[in-house]
Amino acid sequence: MERTTSLATGTPVRKKSFLKRWDSPIAGYLFISPWLIGFLALTAYPMLLSLYYSFTNYTLMKPIEWIGMENYNRIFTTDEKFAQSIKITFYYVLASVPLKLIAALLVAMLLNRAVRGISIYRTAIYFPSLIGASIAVSLLWKNIFGVDGFFNKVLGIFGIPGTGWVTNPDTALWSLIVLSVWQFGSSMVIFLAGLKQIPTDLYEASAVDGAGKLRQFFKITLPMLSPTLYFNLIMGVINSFQVFTPAYVITGGGPMNSTYVYALYLYERAFSRYQLGYSSSLAWIMLLLIVAAAVAINLTSKYWVFYESESQGGKRK
Amino acid sequence: MTITKSKWKGLIRHAMLTVFSLIMVYPVIWWIGASLKSNQELSSPSLFPTVPQWSNYIKGWHSVPGFTFTDFYVNTFYLIIAIIIVTVISSTLVAFGFARLDFPLRGFWFSLLMLTLMLPGQVLIIPQYAMFHQFGWVNTYLPFIVPHALAGGAGGTFFVFLLIQFIRGIPRELDESAKIDGCNWFGIYWRIIMPLMKPSIVTVIIFCFLWNWDDFLGHLLYINSVDKYTVGLALRMINDSQGGAEWGQLLAMSLVSILPATFLFTFAQKYFVEGVATTGIKG
């Protein structure tokens, strides 16, 4: 009887006096208690803990010692790997997120019409995203973009000289970017949901006014999709900032540190050298960067995100 | 608009979709072929080998000394099924509480829930590791099961959010009539809302499965001994120990490891698209 015991917060007893209590605020707190306990113990507290760690030289081996801003000083002044990994991560985010969103939007628009065999197309296009940033896909990628890999063979057919894509410092990062663009499925599904919510009479009306396809796209589709685009953009930036598995498996950060992304650096400091204090500082810098990026996107959003609620009486929470 | 013109449009759309689909699945088709190739043939551009090496699968299955992949699959399924059970229980309870009950500070907690939806997991990795290390949970499955039981872990908050959106669509009259019949809140949750939530619970199960199957970093941190290894860790181990000497076997085992997700997707395709679509991003 797992179901009743999992309600560790107290199973309802069939007594009138107790039932009365269930109609009180207590009931609400009983229901949300799993999340509340989890939030306090496994999110809020750890965050404060890591903030504290970031001002210490904590390692798992020795007692904690407060060192003030020392970690942050070192990160911003003498830590070359930090500067390098930040640069690489920014490059990765700026290249992969826009490309991914463009591909996702384009294909979502193609799939938005009822065509025959749509489920086959949808499955084929979604499949790469389904298998995710898993180790299996990373291994496949490592092989495809290797010196003797499949990609070079295809180029060879067209007489284009290949290179060891993952072993060449100039191209290794792009093999990771291409992998992330290849997996645009979840953004595409969200775009599809957004497209389905655009009333078709808008298009009909503008067609009557003689608007062409391109004009319709910029005047109707994009504005109506802007909340969806905004969501995809923020989520895309947050996720790509944290890219880890492909870099770890395909290139291990190499060659010549050309794919040494931030999450990889953080991982190495924390779990190869066990410098948990130092890596906590790195983690907080990462959080602040992501928050800054999200706030920046949010600040610009009032110029390009249109909610239909004003004109259409759409649903706002 | 003439018929021929619209026919042309349809053809162009099909052509573009076909090209896109091919680009998307081509690496996967190559993957299937490559998993059957001998080492000599791997560098040939042909899609399929002249003589399929089925032994890649058999050898690959036994390529970790002292273990077979059966062990790793049993481990992975054991871990993920436990995670799914606690996730479904905790996320439905929490979602019901937020969606249907009124209690002090509800708005405040809900905003925090939404904030954690966007919180990069990397920030929590280190302090959580330090905590779980102190509890002696390293090299057990507890670091995965406990957070999920508390509506956290890989995607827990997202599931709560998704279920809240879904419950909001269920008419409140049902609650009212049940209350008149003498149902308490738990009864309403268990007898009224739970049965109606089935489709979205399926969505939760699917995503929970996929994300935990792919939780490579988590497994890498907390699981150290080979007898507890998940499939992903076993793949990494072969990759590291062989240094790419047996690509055919490695690709074969990698391919097998994506089968569960593939089956799941095939059988539950409509939940995928609807599940994401009903989260109601707008507003």
Coordinates of C-alpha atoms in Angstrom, one line a residue:
Chain A
M1 CA 0.0 0.0 0.0
E2 CA 2.6 2.5 -1.1
R3 CA 0.0 5.1 -2.0
T4 CA -1.2 5.8 1.5
T5 CA 2.2 5.5 3.2
S6 CA 3.7 7.9 0.6
L7 CA 1.4 10.5 2.1
A8 CA 3.8 10.7 5.0
T9 CA 2.1 13.9 5.7
G10 CA -0.8 12.1 7.3
T11 CA -3.4 9.8 5.7
P12 CA -6.9 11.0 6.0
V13 CA -8.7 9.3 8.9
R14 CA -12.4 8.9 8.6
K15 CA -13.3 11.1 11.6
K16 CA -15.5 14.1 11.4
S17 CA -13.3 16.3 13.6
F18 CA -10.3 15.6 11.4
L19 CA -12.3 16.1 8.2
K20 CA -13.0 19.6 9.3
R21 CA -9.3 20.3 9.4
W22 CA -9.0 19.2 5.8
D23 CA -11.0 22.2 4.7
S24 CA -8.5 24.5 6.3
P25 CA -5.2 25.9 5.0
I26 CA -3.5 22.9 6.6
A27 CA -4.8 20.8 3.8
G28 CA -3.1 22.9 1.2
Y29 CA 0.2 22.7 3.0
L30 CA -0.1 19.0 3.4
F31 CA -0.6 18.6 -0.4
I32 CA 2.3 20.8 -1.4
S33 CA 4.6 19.6 1.4
P34 CA 6.6 17.2 -0.8
W35 CA 7.6 20.1 -3.0
L36 CA 8.0 22.5 -0.1
I37 CA 10.3 20.2 1.8
G38 CA 12.2 19.5 -1.4
F39 CA 12.5 23.2 -2.2
L40 CA 13.7 24.2 1.2
A41 CA 16.1 21.2 1.7
L42 CA 17.3 20.5 -1.8
T43 CA 17.2 23.8 -3.5
A44 CA 17.1 26.9 -1.2
Y45 CA 19.4 25.5 1.4
P46 CA 22.0 24.1 -1.1
M47 CA 22.0 27.4 -2.9
L48 CA 22.9 29.3 0.3
L49 CA 25.4 26.6 1.2
S50 CA 27.1 27.0 -2.2
L51 CA 27.2 30.7 -1.8
Y52 CA 28.9 30.2 1.5
Y53 CA 31.3 27.6 0.0
S54 CA 32.2 30.1 -2.7
F55 CA 33.9 32.2 0.0
T56 CA 35.9 29.3 1.4
N57 CA 38.6 26.9 0.2
Y58 CA 36.4 23.9 0.9
T59 CA 37.6 20.5 -0.3
L60 CA 36.1 17.3 0.7
M61 CA 39.3 16.4 2.5
K62 CA 40.0 19.2 4.9
P63 CA 38.1 21.5 7.3
I64 CA 36.5 24.6 5.8
E65 CA 38.3 27.8 5.9
W66 CA 36.8 31.2 5.1
I67 CA 38.9 33.1 2.6
G68 CA 36.6 35.9 1.6
M69 CA 36.8 37.1 -2.0
E70 CA 39.9 35.1 -2.7
N71 CA 38.2 32.6 -5.1
Y72 CA 36.5 35.4 -7.1
N73 CA 39.7 37.4 -7.2
R74 CA 41.6 34.5 -8.6
I75 CA 38.9 33.7 -11.1
F76 CA 38.8 37.2 -12.6
T77 CA 42.6 37.9 -12.5
T78 CA 44.8 34.8 -12.9
D79 CA 42.5 32.1 -14.1
E80 CA 43.1 31.7 -17.8
K81 CA 40.9 28.7 -18.1
F82 CA 38.0 30.6 -16.8
A83 CA 38.3 33.3 -19.4
Q84 CA 38.8 30.8 -22.1
S85 CA 35.9 28.6 -21.1
I86 CA 33.6 31.6 -20.8
K87 CA 34.5 32.7 -24.3
I88 CA 33.9 29.2 -25.8
T89 CA 30.6 28.9 -24.0
F90 CA 29.4 32.3 -25.3
Y91 CA 30.4 31.4 -28.8
Y92 CA 28.5 28.1 -28.4
V93 CA 25.4 29.8 -27.1
L94 CA 25.4 32.6 -29.7
A95 CA 25.9 30.2 -32.6
S96 CA 23.7 27.3 -31.5
V97 CA 20.6 29.0 -30.1
P98 CA 19.7 31.2 -33.1
L99 CA 20.4 28.4 -35.6
K100 CA 18.4 26.0 -33.6
L101 CA 15.4 28.4 -33.3
I102 CA 15.5 29.2 -37.0
A103 CA 15.5 25.5 -38.0
A104 CA 12.8 24.8 -35.4
L105 CA 10.5 27.6 -36.7
L106 CA 11.0 26.8 -40.4
V107 CA 10.2 23.1 -39.9
A108 CA 7.3 23.9 -37.5
M109 CA 5.7 26.1 -40.3
L110 CA 6.2 23.2 -42.8
L111 CA 4.5 20.8 -40.4
N112 CA 1.7 23.1 -39.5
R113 CA -0.3 22.3 -42.6
A114 CA -2.1 19.0 -42.8
V115 CA 0.0 17.0 -45.4
R116 CA -0.2 13.3 -46.1
G117 CA 2.2 11.3 -44.0
I118 CA 2.7 14.1 -41.5
S119 CA 3.3 11.7 -38.6
I120 CA 6.2 10.1 -40.5
Y121 CA 7.8 13.4 -41.1
R122 CA 7.2 14.5 -37.5
T123 CA 8.7 11.3 -36.2
A124 CA 11.8 11.5 -38.4
I125 CA 12.3 15.1 -37.5
Y126 CA 11.7 14.7 -33.8
F127 CA 13.8 11.5 -33.5
P128 CA 17.2 13.1 -33.0
S129 CA 15.8 15.2 -30.1
L130 CA 14.1 12.2 -28.6
I131 CA 17.5 10.4 -28.1
G132 CA 18.7 13.6 -26.5
A133 CA 22.1 14.7 -25.4
S134 CA 22.8 11.1 -24.4
I135 CA 26.1 9.4 -24.4
A136 CA 25.0 7.1 -27.2
V137 CA 24.4 10.1 -29.5
S138 CA 27.7 11.7 -28.5
L139 CA 29.5 8.5 -29.4
L140 CA 27.8 8.5 -32.8
W141 CA 28.9 12.0 -33.3
K142 CA 32.4 11.3 -32.3
N143 CA 32.5 8.6 -35.0
I144 CA 30.8 10.6 -37.8
F145 CA 33.0 13.6 -37.5
G146 CA 36.3 11.7 -37.0
V147 CA 39.1 11.7 -39.5
D148 CA 37.9 8.5 -41.1
G149 CA 34.4 9.3 -40.2
F150 CA 31.3 9.3 -42.4
F151 CA 31.2 13.1 -42.8
N152 CA 34.6 13.2 -44.5
K153 CA 33.6 10.3 -46.8
V154 CA 30.6 12.3 -48.0
L155 CA 32.8 15.4 -48.6
G156 CA 35.3 13.1 -50.4
I157 CA 32.6 12.2 -52.9
F158 CA 32.2 15.8 -53.8
G159 CA 35.9 16.3 -53.8
I160 CA 36.0 18.5 -50.8
P161 CA 39.1 17.9 -48.6
G162 CA 38.0 16.8 -45.1
T163 CA 39.6 17.3 -41.8
G164 CA 39.4 15.6 -38.5
W165 CA 36.5 17.7 -37.4
V166 CA 36.6 16.8 -33.8
T167 CA 40.4 16.7 -33.6
N168 CA 40.9 20.0 -35.4
P169 CA 40.8 23.0 -32.9
D170 CA 39.2 25.2 -35.5
T171 CA 36.2 23.0 -36.2
A172 CA 35.7 20.9 -33.0
L173 CA 33.3 23.3 -31.4
W174 CA 31.2 23.4 -34.6
S175 CA 30.7 19.7 -34.5
L176 CA 29.1 20.3 -31.1
I177 CA 27.0 23.2 -32.4
V178 CA 25.8 21.1 -35.3
L179 CA 24.8 18.4 -32.9
S180 CA 22.7 20.8 -30.8
V181 CA 21.0 22.3 -34.0
W182 CA 20.3 18.7 -35.1
Q183 CA 18.2 18.3 -32.0
F184 CA 15.8 21.2 -32.5
G185 CA 12.8 18.9 -31.8
S186 CA 11.5 20.2 -28.5
S187 CA 11.7 23.9 -29.7
M188 CA 9.8 22.8 -32.8
V189 CA 7.0 21.1 -30.9
I190 CA 6.6 24.3 -28.8
F191 CA 6.5 26.4 -32.0
L192 CA 3.9 24.1 -33.4
A193 CA 1.7 24.6 -30.4
G194 CA 2.1 28.3 -30.8
L195 CA 1.3 28.2 -34.5
K196 CA -1.9 26.2 -33.8
Q197 CA -3.1 29.1 -31.6
I198 CA -3.0 31.7 -34.3
P199 CA -6.5 32.3 -35.6
T200 CA -6.7 31.5 -39.3
D201 CA -9.1 34.4 -40.0
L202 CA -6.1 36.8 -39.6
Y203 CA -4.5 35.2 -42.6
E204 CA -7.7 35.2 -44.6
A205 CA -8.3 38.8 -43.8
S206 CA -4.8 39.9 -44.8
A207 CA -5.0 37.8 -48.0
V208 CA -8.1 39.7 -48.9
D209 CA -6.1 42.9 -48.4
G210 CA -3.6 41.5 -50.8
A211 CA -0.8 40.7 -48.4
G212 CA 1.8 38.2 -49.7
K213 CA 3.2 35.2 -47.9
L214 CA 6.3 37.0 -46.8
R215 CA 4.4 40.0 -45.5
Q216 CA 2.0 37.7 -43.7
F217 CA 4.9 36.0 -42.0
F218 CA 6.4 39.3 -40.7
K219 CA 3.1 41.0 -39.9
I220 CA 1.1 38.1 -38.5
T221 CA 3.1 34.9 -37.8
L222 CA 6.1 36.5 -36.1
P223 CA 4.2 38.9 -33.8
M224 CA 1.6 36.2 -32.9
L225 CA 4.5 33.7 -32.2
S226 CA 6.6 36.2 -30.2
P227 CA 5.6 34.9 -26.8
T228 CA 6.5 31.4 -27.9
L229 CA 9.7 32.6 -29.4
Y230 CA 10.5 34.4 -26.2
F231 CA 10.0 31.2 -24.2
N232 CA 12.1 29.1 -26.5
L233 CA 14.9 31.8 -26.6
I234 CA 15.1 32.0 -22.8
M235 CA 15.0 28.2 -22.3
G236 CA 17.5 27.7 -25.2
V237 CA 20.0 30.1 -23.6
I238 CA 19.6 28.6 -20.1
N239 CA 20.1 25.1 -21.5
S240 CA 23.0 25.7 -23.9
F241 CA 24.9 27.6 -21.2
Q242 CA 25.1 24.3 -19.3
V243 CA 26.1 22.0 -22.2
F244 CA 28.1 19.2 -20.7
T245 CA 27.7 15.6 -22.0
P246 CA 28.6 16.1 -25.7
A247 CA 31.7 18.1 -24.8
Y248 CA 32.7 15.6 -22.2
V249 CA 32.2 12.5 -24.4
I250 CA 33.1 13.7 -27.9
T251 CA 36.1 15.9 -27.3
G252 CA 36.8 15.9 -23.6
G253 CA 37.2 19.7 -23.9
G254 CA 40.0 19.3 -26.5
P255 CA 41.7 19.6 -28.9
M256 CA 43.8 22.4 -27.4
N257 CA 40.9 23.3 -25.1
S258 CA 38.9 24.5 -28.1
T259 CA 35.7 22.9 -26.7
Y260 CA 36.4 23.5 -23.1
V261 CA 33.0 24.7 -22.2
Y262 CA 32.2 26.2 -18.8
A263 CA 30.3 23.3 -17.4
L264 CA 33.2 21.0 -18.2
Y265 CA 35.6 23.4 -16.3
L266 CA 33.2 23.5 -13.4
Y267 CA 33.0 19.7 -13.3
E268 CA 36.8 19.3 -13.4
R269 CA 37.4 21.7 -10.6
A270 CA 34.8 20.1 -8.5
F271 CA 35.1 16.4 -9.2
S272 CA 38.7 15.9 -10.5
R273 CA 40.4 18.2 -8.1
Y274 CA 37.7 18.3 -5.4
Q275 CA 38.0 22.1 -5.0
L276 CA 34.3 22.5 -4.0
G277 CA 34.9 26.0 -2.8
Y278 CA 36.4 27.3 -6.0
S279 CA 33.9 25.5 -8.2
S280 CA 31.0 26.9 -6.1
S281 CA 32.3 30.4 -7.1
L282 CA 32.3 29.2 -10.7
A283 CA 28.8 28.0 -10.3
W284 CA 27.6 31.3 -8.9
I285 CA 29.2 33.2 -11.7
M286 CA 27.4 30.9 -14.1
L287 CA 24.1 31.6 -12.4
L288 CA 24.7 35.3 -12.5
L289 CA 25.6 35.2 -16.2
I290 CA 22.4 33.2 -17.0
V291 CA 20.3 35.5 -14.9
A292 CA 21.9 38.5 -16.7
A293 CA 21.2 37.0 -20.1
A294 CA 17.6 36.2 -19.1
V295 CA 17.0 39.7 -17.7
A296 CA 18.5 41.2 -20.9
I297 CA 16.2 39.2 -23.1
N298 CA 13.3 40.2 -20.8
L299 CA 14.2 43.9 -21.0
T300 CA 14.2 43.8 -24.8
S301 CA 11.0 41.7 -24.9
K302 CA 8.7 44.7 -24.5
Y303 CA 9.9 45.8 -28.0
W304 CA 9.3 42.6 -29.7
V305 CA 7.0 40.3 -27.7
F306 CA 3.3 41.0 -28.3
Y307 CA 0.6 39.5 -26.2
E308 CA -2.7 39.2 -27.9
S309 CA -4.6 39.6 -24.6
E310 CA -5.0 43.4 -25.2
S311 CA -6.6 43.0 -28.6
Q312 CA -7.9 39.5 -28.8
G313 CA -9.0 39.0 -25.2
G314 CA -6.7 36.0 -25.1
K315 CA -6.2 34.0 -22.0
R316 CA -3.8 35.5 -19.5
K317 CA -3.3 33.9 -16.1
Chain B
M1 CA -5.8 30.3 -56.9
T2 CA -5.8 27.5 -59.5
I3 CA -5.7 23.8 -58.6
T4 CA -2.3 23.4 -60.3
K5 CA -0.8 26.2 -58.3
S6 CA -1.9 24.7 -55.0
K7 CA -0.7 21.3 -56.2
W8 CA 2.7 22.8 -56.8
K9 CA 2.7 24.2 -53.3
G10 CA 1.9 20.9 -51.8
L11 CA 4.6 19.2 -53.8
I12 CA 7.2 21.8 -52.7
R13 CA 6.1 21.4 -49.1
H14 CA 6.5 17.6 -49.4
A15 CA 9.9 18.0 -51.1
M16 CA 11.2 20.3 -48.3
L17 CA 9.9 18.0 -45.6
T18 CA 11.4 15.0 -47.2
V19 CA 14.8 16.7 -47.5
F20 CA 14.6 17.8 -43.9
S21 CA 13.5 14.3 -42.7
L22 CA 16.4 12.7 -44.6
I23 CA 19.0 15.1 -43.1
M24 CA 17.6 14.3 -39.7
V25 CA 17.5 10.5 -39.9
Y26 CA 20.5 10.0 -42.2
P27 CA 23.0 9.8 -39.3
V28 CA 20.7 7.3 -37.6
I29 CA 20.5 5.1 -40.7
W30 CA 24.3 5.3 -41.0
W31 CA 24.5 4.4 -37.3
I32 CA 22.5 1.2 -37.9
G33 CA 24.8 0.2 -40.8
A34 CA 28.0 1.1 -38.9
S35 CA 27.0 -1.0 -35.9
L36 CA 27.2 -4.1 -38.2
K37 CA 30.5 -3.2 -39.8
S38 CA 33.9 -4.7 -39.1
N39 CA 36.6 -2.3 -38.0
Q40 CA 38.1 -2.3 -41.5
E41 CA 34.9 -1.4 -43.1
L42 CA 33.9 1.4 -40.7
S43 CA 35.8 4.0 -42.6
S44 CA 34.0 3.2 -45.9
P45 CA 31.3 5.6 -46.9
S46 CA 28.8 2.9 -47.9
L47 CA 25.8 2.8 -45.7
F48 CA 25.7 -0.9 -45.1
P49 CA 28.4 -3.5 -44.7
T50 CA 29.1 -6.2 -47.3
V51 CA 28.9 -8.9 -44.6
P52 CA 26.9 -7.8 -41.5
Q53 CA 28.9 -8.5 -38.3
W54 CA 26.1 -9.5 -36.0
S55 CA 28.8 -10.6 -33.6
N56 CA 29.3 -6.9 -32.8
Y57 CA 26.1 -7.1 -30.8
I58 CA 27.0 -10.3 -29.0
K59 CA 30.6 -9.2 -28.2
G60 CA 29.5 -5.7 -27.2
W61 CA 26.9 -7.2 -24.8
H62 CA 29.8 -9.0 -23.1
S63 CA 32.5 -6.3 -23.5
V64 CA 32.6 -5.3 -19.8
P65 CA 34.6 -8.1 -18.0
G66 CA 32.6 -9.9 -15.3
F67 CA 29.3 -8.3 -16.4
T68 CA 26.9 -8.3 -19.3
F69 CA 24.7 -5.5 -20.5
T70 CA 21.8 -7.3 -19.0
D71 CA 23.0 -6.2 -15.6
F72 CA 23.2 -2.6 -16.7
Y73 CA 19.8 -2.6 -18.2
V74 CA 18.3 -4.2 -15.0
N75 CA 20.0 -1.5 -13.0
T76 CA 18.8 1.3 -15.2
F77 CA 15.2 0.1 -15.3
Y78 CA 15.2 -0.6 -11.6
L79 CA 16.4 3.0 -10.9
I80 CA 14.0 4.6 -13.4
I81 CA 10.9 2.7 -12.4
A82 CA 11.5 3.7 -8.8
I83 CA 12.0 7.3 -9.9
I84 CA 8.8 7.2 -12.0
I85 CA 6.7 5.9 -9.1
V86 CA 7.7 8.5 -6.6
T87 CA 7.6 11.3 -9.2
V88 CA 4.0 10.5 -10.2
I89 CA 2.9 10.4 -6.5
S90 CA 4.6 13.6 -5.5
S91 CA 4.0 15.7 -8.5
T92 CA 0.2 15.0 -8.7
L93 CA -0.2 15.7 -4.9
V94 CA 1.7 19.0 -5.2
A95 CA -0.1 20.0 -8.4
F96 CA -3.5 19.3 -6.9
G97 CA -2.6 21.4 -3.9
F98 CA -1.6 24.4 -6.0
A99 CA -4.4 24.1 -8.5
R100 CA -7.3 23.5 -6.2
L101 CA -6.7 24.5 -2.6
D102 CA -6.4 28.0 -1.2
F103 CA -3.9 28.5 1.5
P104 CA -1.8 31.4 2.8
L105 CA 1.2 32.4 0.7
R106 CA 0.1 30.2 -2.2
G107 CA 1.0 32.8 -4.8
F108 CA 4.4 33.3 -3.2
W109 CA 5.2 29.6 -3.3
F110 CA 3.9 29.3 -6.8
S111 CA 6.2 32.1 -8.0
L112 CA 9.1 30.3 -6.4
L113 CA 8.1 27.1 -8.1
M114 CA 8.1 28.9 -11.4
L115 CA 11.5 30.4 -10.6
T116 CA 13.0 27.0 -9.9
L117 CA 11.8 25.9 -13.3
M118 CA 14.4 28.2 -14.8
L119 CA 17.2 27.5 -12.3
P120 CA 20.2 26.0 -13.9
G121 CA 20.9 22.7 -12.3
Q122 CA 24.6 23.2 -12.4
V123 CA 24.3 25.6 -9.4
L124 CA 23.0 22.8 -7.2
I125 CA 25.3 20.0 -8.2
I126 CA 28.2 20.9 -5.8
P127 CA 26.3 21.6 -2.6
Q128 CA 23.9 18.7 -3.2
Y129 CA 26.9 16.5 -3.8
A130 CA 28.5 17.7 -0.5
M131 CA 25.2 17.0 1.3
F132 CA 24.6 13.6 -0.1
H133 CA 28.3 12.8 0.5
Q134 CA 27.8 13.6 4.2
F135 CA 24.6 11.4 4.3
G136 CA 26.7 8.5 2.9
W137 CA 24.4 8.4 -0.2
V138 CA 27.2 8.4 -2.7
N139 CA 27.2 5.1 -4.7
T140 CA 23.5 4.5 -3.9
Y141 CA 20.5 5.4 -5.9
L142 CA 19.1 7.6 -3.2
P143 CA 20.5 10.9 -4.7
F144 CA 18.1 10.3 -7.6
I145 CA 15.1 8.8 -5.8
V146 CA 14.8 11.2 -2.8
P147 CA 14.8 14.5 -4.9
H148 CA 12.1 13.0 -7.2
A149 CA 10.0 11.9 -4.2
L150 CA 10.1 15.6 -3.2
A151 CA 8.9 16.7 -6.6
G152 CA 12.4 17.8 -7.7
G153 CA 15.1 16.0 -9.6
A154 CA 15.3 15.9 -13.3
G155 CA 12.2 17.8 -14.4
G156 CA 10.2 17.4 -11.2
T157 CA 9.2 21.1 -11.1
F158 CA 8.3 21.0 -14.7
F159 CA 5.9 18.1 -14.1
V160 CA 4.2 19.9 -11.3
F161 CA 3.7 22.9 -13.6
L162 CA 2.4 20.7 -16.4
L163 CA -0.1 19.0 -14.1
I164 CA -1.3 22.3 -12.6
Q165 CA -2.1 23.5 -16.1
F166 CA -4.0 20.4 -16.7
I167 CA -6.0 20.3 -13.5
R168 CA -7.0 23.9 -14.1
G169 CA -8.8 22.7 -17.1
I170 CA -11.0 20.3 -15.1
P171 CA -14.3 21.8 -14.1
R172 CA -14.5 22.7 -10.4
E173 CA -18.2 21.6 -10.3
L174 CA -16.8 18.1 -10.0
D175 CA -15.0 19.0 -6.8
E176 CA -18.1 20.7 -5.5
S177 CA -20.4 17.8 -6.1
A178 CA -18.0 15.4 -4.6
K179 CA -17.7 17.6 -1.5
I180 CA -21.5 17.6 -1.1
D181 CA -21.3 13.8 -1.3
G182 CA -19.0 14.0 1.7
C183 CA -15.6 13.6 0.0
N184 CA -12.7 15.2 1.7
W185 CA -9.8 16.9 -0.2
F186 CA -7.8 13.7 -0.4
G187 CA -10.9 11.9 -1.7
I188 CA -11.4 14.5 -4.4
Y189 CA -7.7 14.2 -5.4
W190 CA -7.8 10.4 -5.4
R191 CA -11.3 9.7 -6.8
I192 CA -12.0 12.6 -9.1
I193 CA -8.9 14.3 -10.3
M194 CA -6.4 11.4 -10.5
P195 CA -8.5 9.3 -12.9
L196 CA -9.1 12.4 -15.1
M197 CA -5.3 13.2 -15.1
K198 CA -4.4 9.9 -16.8
P199 CA -3.3 11.5 -20.1
S200 CA -1.0 14.0 -18.5
I201 CA 0.3 11.4 -16.1
V202 CA 1.4 9.4 -19.2
T203 CA 3.2 12.5 -20.4
V204 CA 5.0 12.8 -17.1
I205 CA 6.0 9.2 -17.2
I206 CA 7.4 9.5 -20.7
F207 CA 9.4 12.6 -20.0
C208 CA 10.5 11.3 -16.6
F209 CA 11.8 8.1 -18.3
L210 CA 13.6 10.0 -21.1
W211 CA 15.3 12.6 -18.9
N212 CA 16.5 10.1 -16.4
W213 CA 17.7 7.8 -19.0
D214 CA 19.8 10.7 -20.3
D215 CA 20.9 11.9 -16.9
F216 CA 24.5 11.1 -17.6
L217 CA 26.1 13.7 -15.4
G218 CA 24.1 12.6 -12.4
H219 CA 25.0 9.0 -12.9
L220 CA 28.6 9.9 -13.4
L221 CA 28.7 11.8 -10.1
Y222 CA 26.9 9.4 -7.8
I223 CA 27.4 5.9 -9.1
N224 CA 30.9 4.6 -8.7
S225 CA 30.9 0.8 -8.6
V226 CA 30.4 -1.2 -11.8
D227 CA 27.7 -3.5 -10.3
K228 CA 25.5 -0.4 -9.9
Y229 CA 26.3 1.1 -13.3
T230 CA 23.6 2.3 -15.6
V231 CA 23.8 1.7 -19.4
G232 CA 25.2 5.2 -20.1
L233 CA 28.1 4.7 -17.6
A234 CA 28.8 1.3 -19.1
L235 CA 29.0 2.8 -22.6
R236 CA 31.5 5.4 -21.3
M237 CA 33.5 2.7 -19.7
I238 CA 33.8 0.8 -22.9
N239 CA 34.7 4.0 -24.8
D240 CA 37.4 4.8 -22.3
S241 CA 38.9 1.4 -21.9
Q242 CA 39.0 0.5 -25.6
G243 CA 39.9 4.0 -26.9
G244 CA 37.8 3.5 -30.0
A245 CA 39.4 0.2 -30.9
E246 CA 36.1 -1.5 -31.3
W247 CA 33.8 1.1 -32.8
G248 CA 31.4 -1.4 -34.2
Q249 CA 30.7 -2.9 -30.8
L250 CA 30.4 0.5 -29.2
L251 CA 28.0 1.8 -31.8
A252 CA 26.0 -1.4 -31.6
M253 CA 25.6 -1.0 -27.8
S254 CA 24.8 2.7 -28.1
L255 CA 22.1 1.9 -30.7
V256 CA 20.6 -0.7 -28.3
S257 CA 20.6 1.9 -25.6
I258 CA 18.2 4.2 -27.5
L259 CA 15.7 1.5 -28.2
P260 CA 13.6 2.0 -25.0
A261 CA 13.1 5.6 -25.8
T262 CA 12.3 4.8 -29.4
F263 CA 9.6 2.2 -28.4
L264 CA 8.2 4.7 -25.9
F265 CA 7.9 7.3 -28.5
T266 CA 6.3 5.0 -31.0
F267 CA 3.6 3.9 -28.7
A268 CA 2.9 7.3 -27.1
Q269 CA 3.5 9.7 -29.9
K270 CA 0.3 11.8 -29.4
Y271 CA 1.1 12.3 -25.7
F272 CA 4.4 13.9 -26.7
V273 CA 3.1 16.6 -28.8
E274 CA 0.0 17.2 -26.7
G275 CA 1.9 17.1 -23.5
V276 CA 4.2 19.9 -24.5
A277 CA 1.4 21.8 -26.3
T278 CA -0.9 21.9 -23.3
T279 CA 1.6 23.5 -21.0
G280 CA 0.1 26.8 -22.2
I281 CA 3.2 28.9 -22.7
K282 CA 1.1 31.9 -23.7
G283 CA 0.4 34.3 -20.9

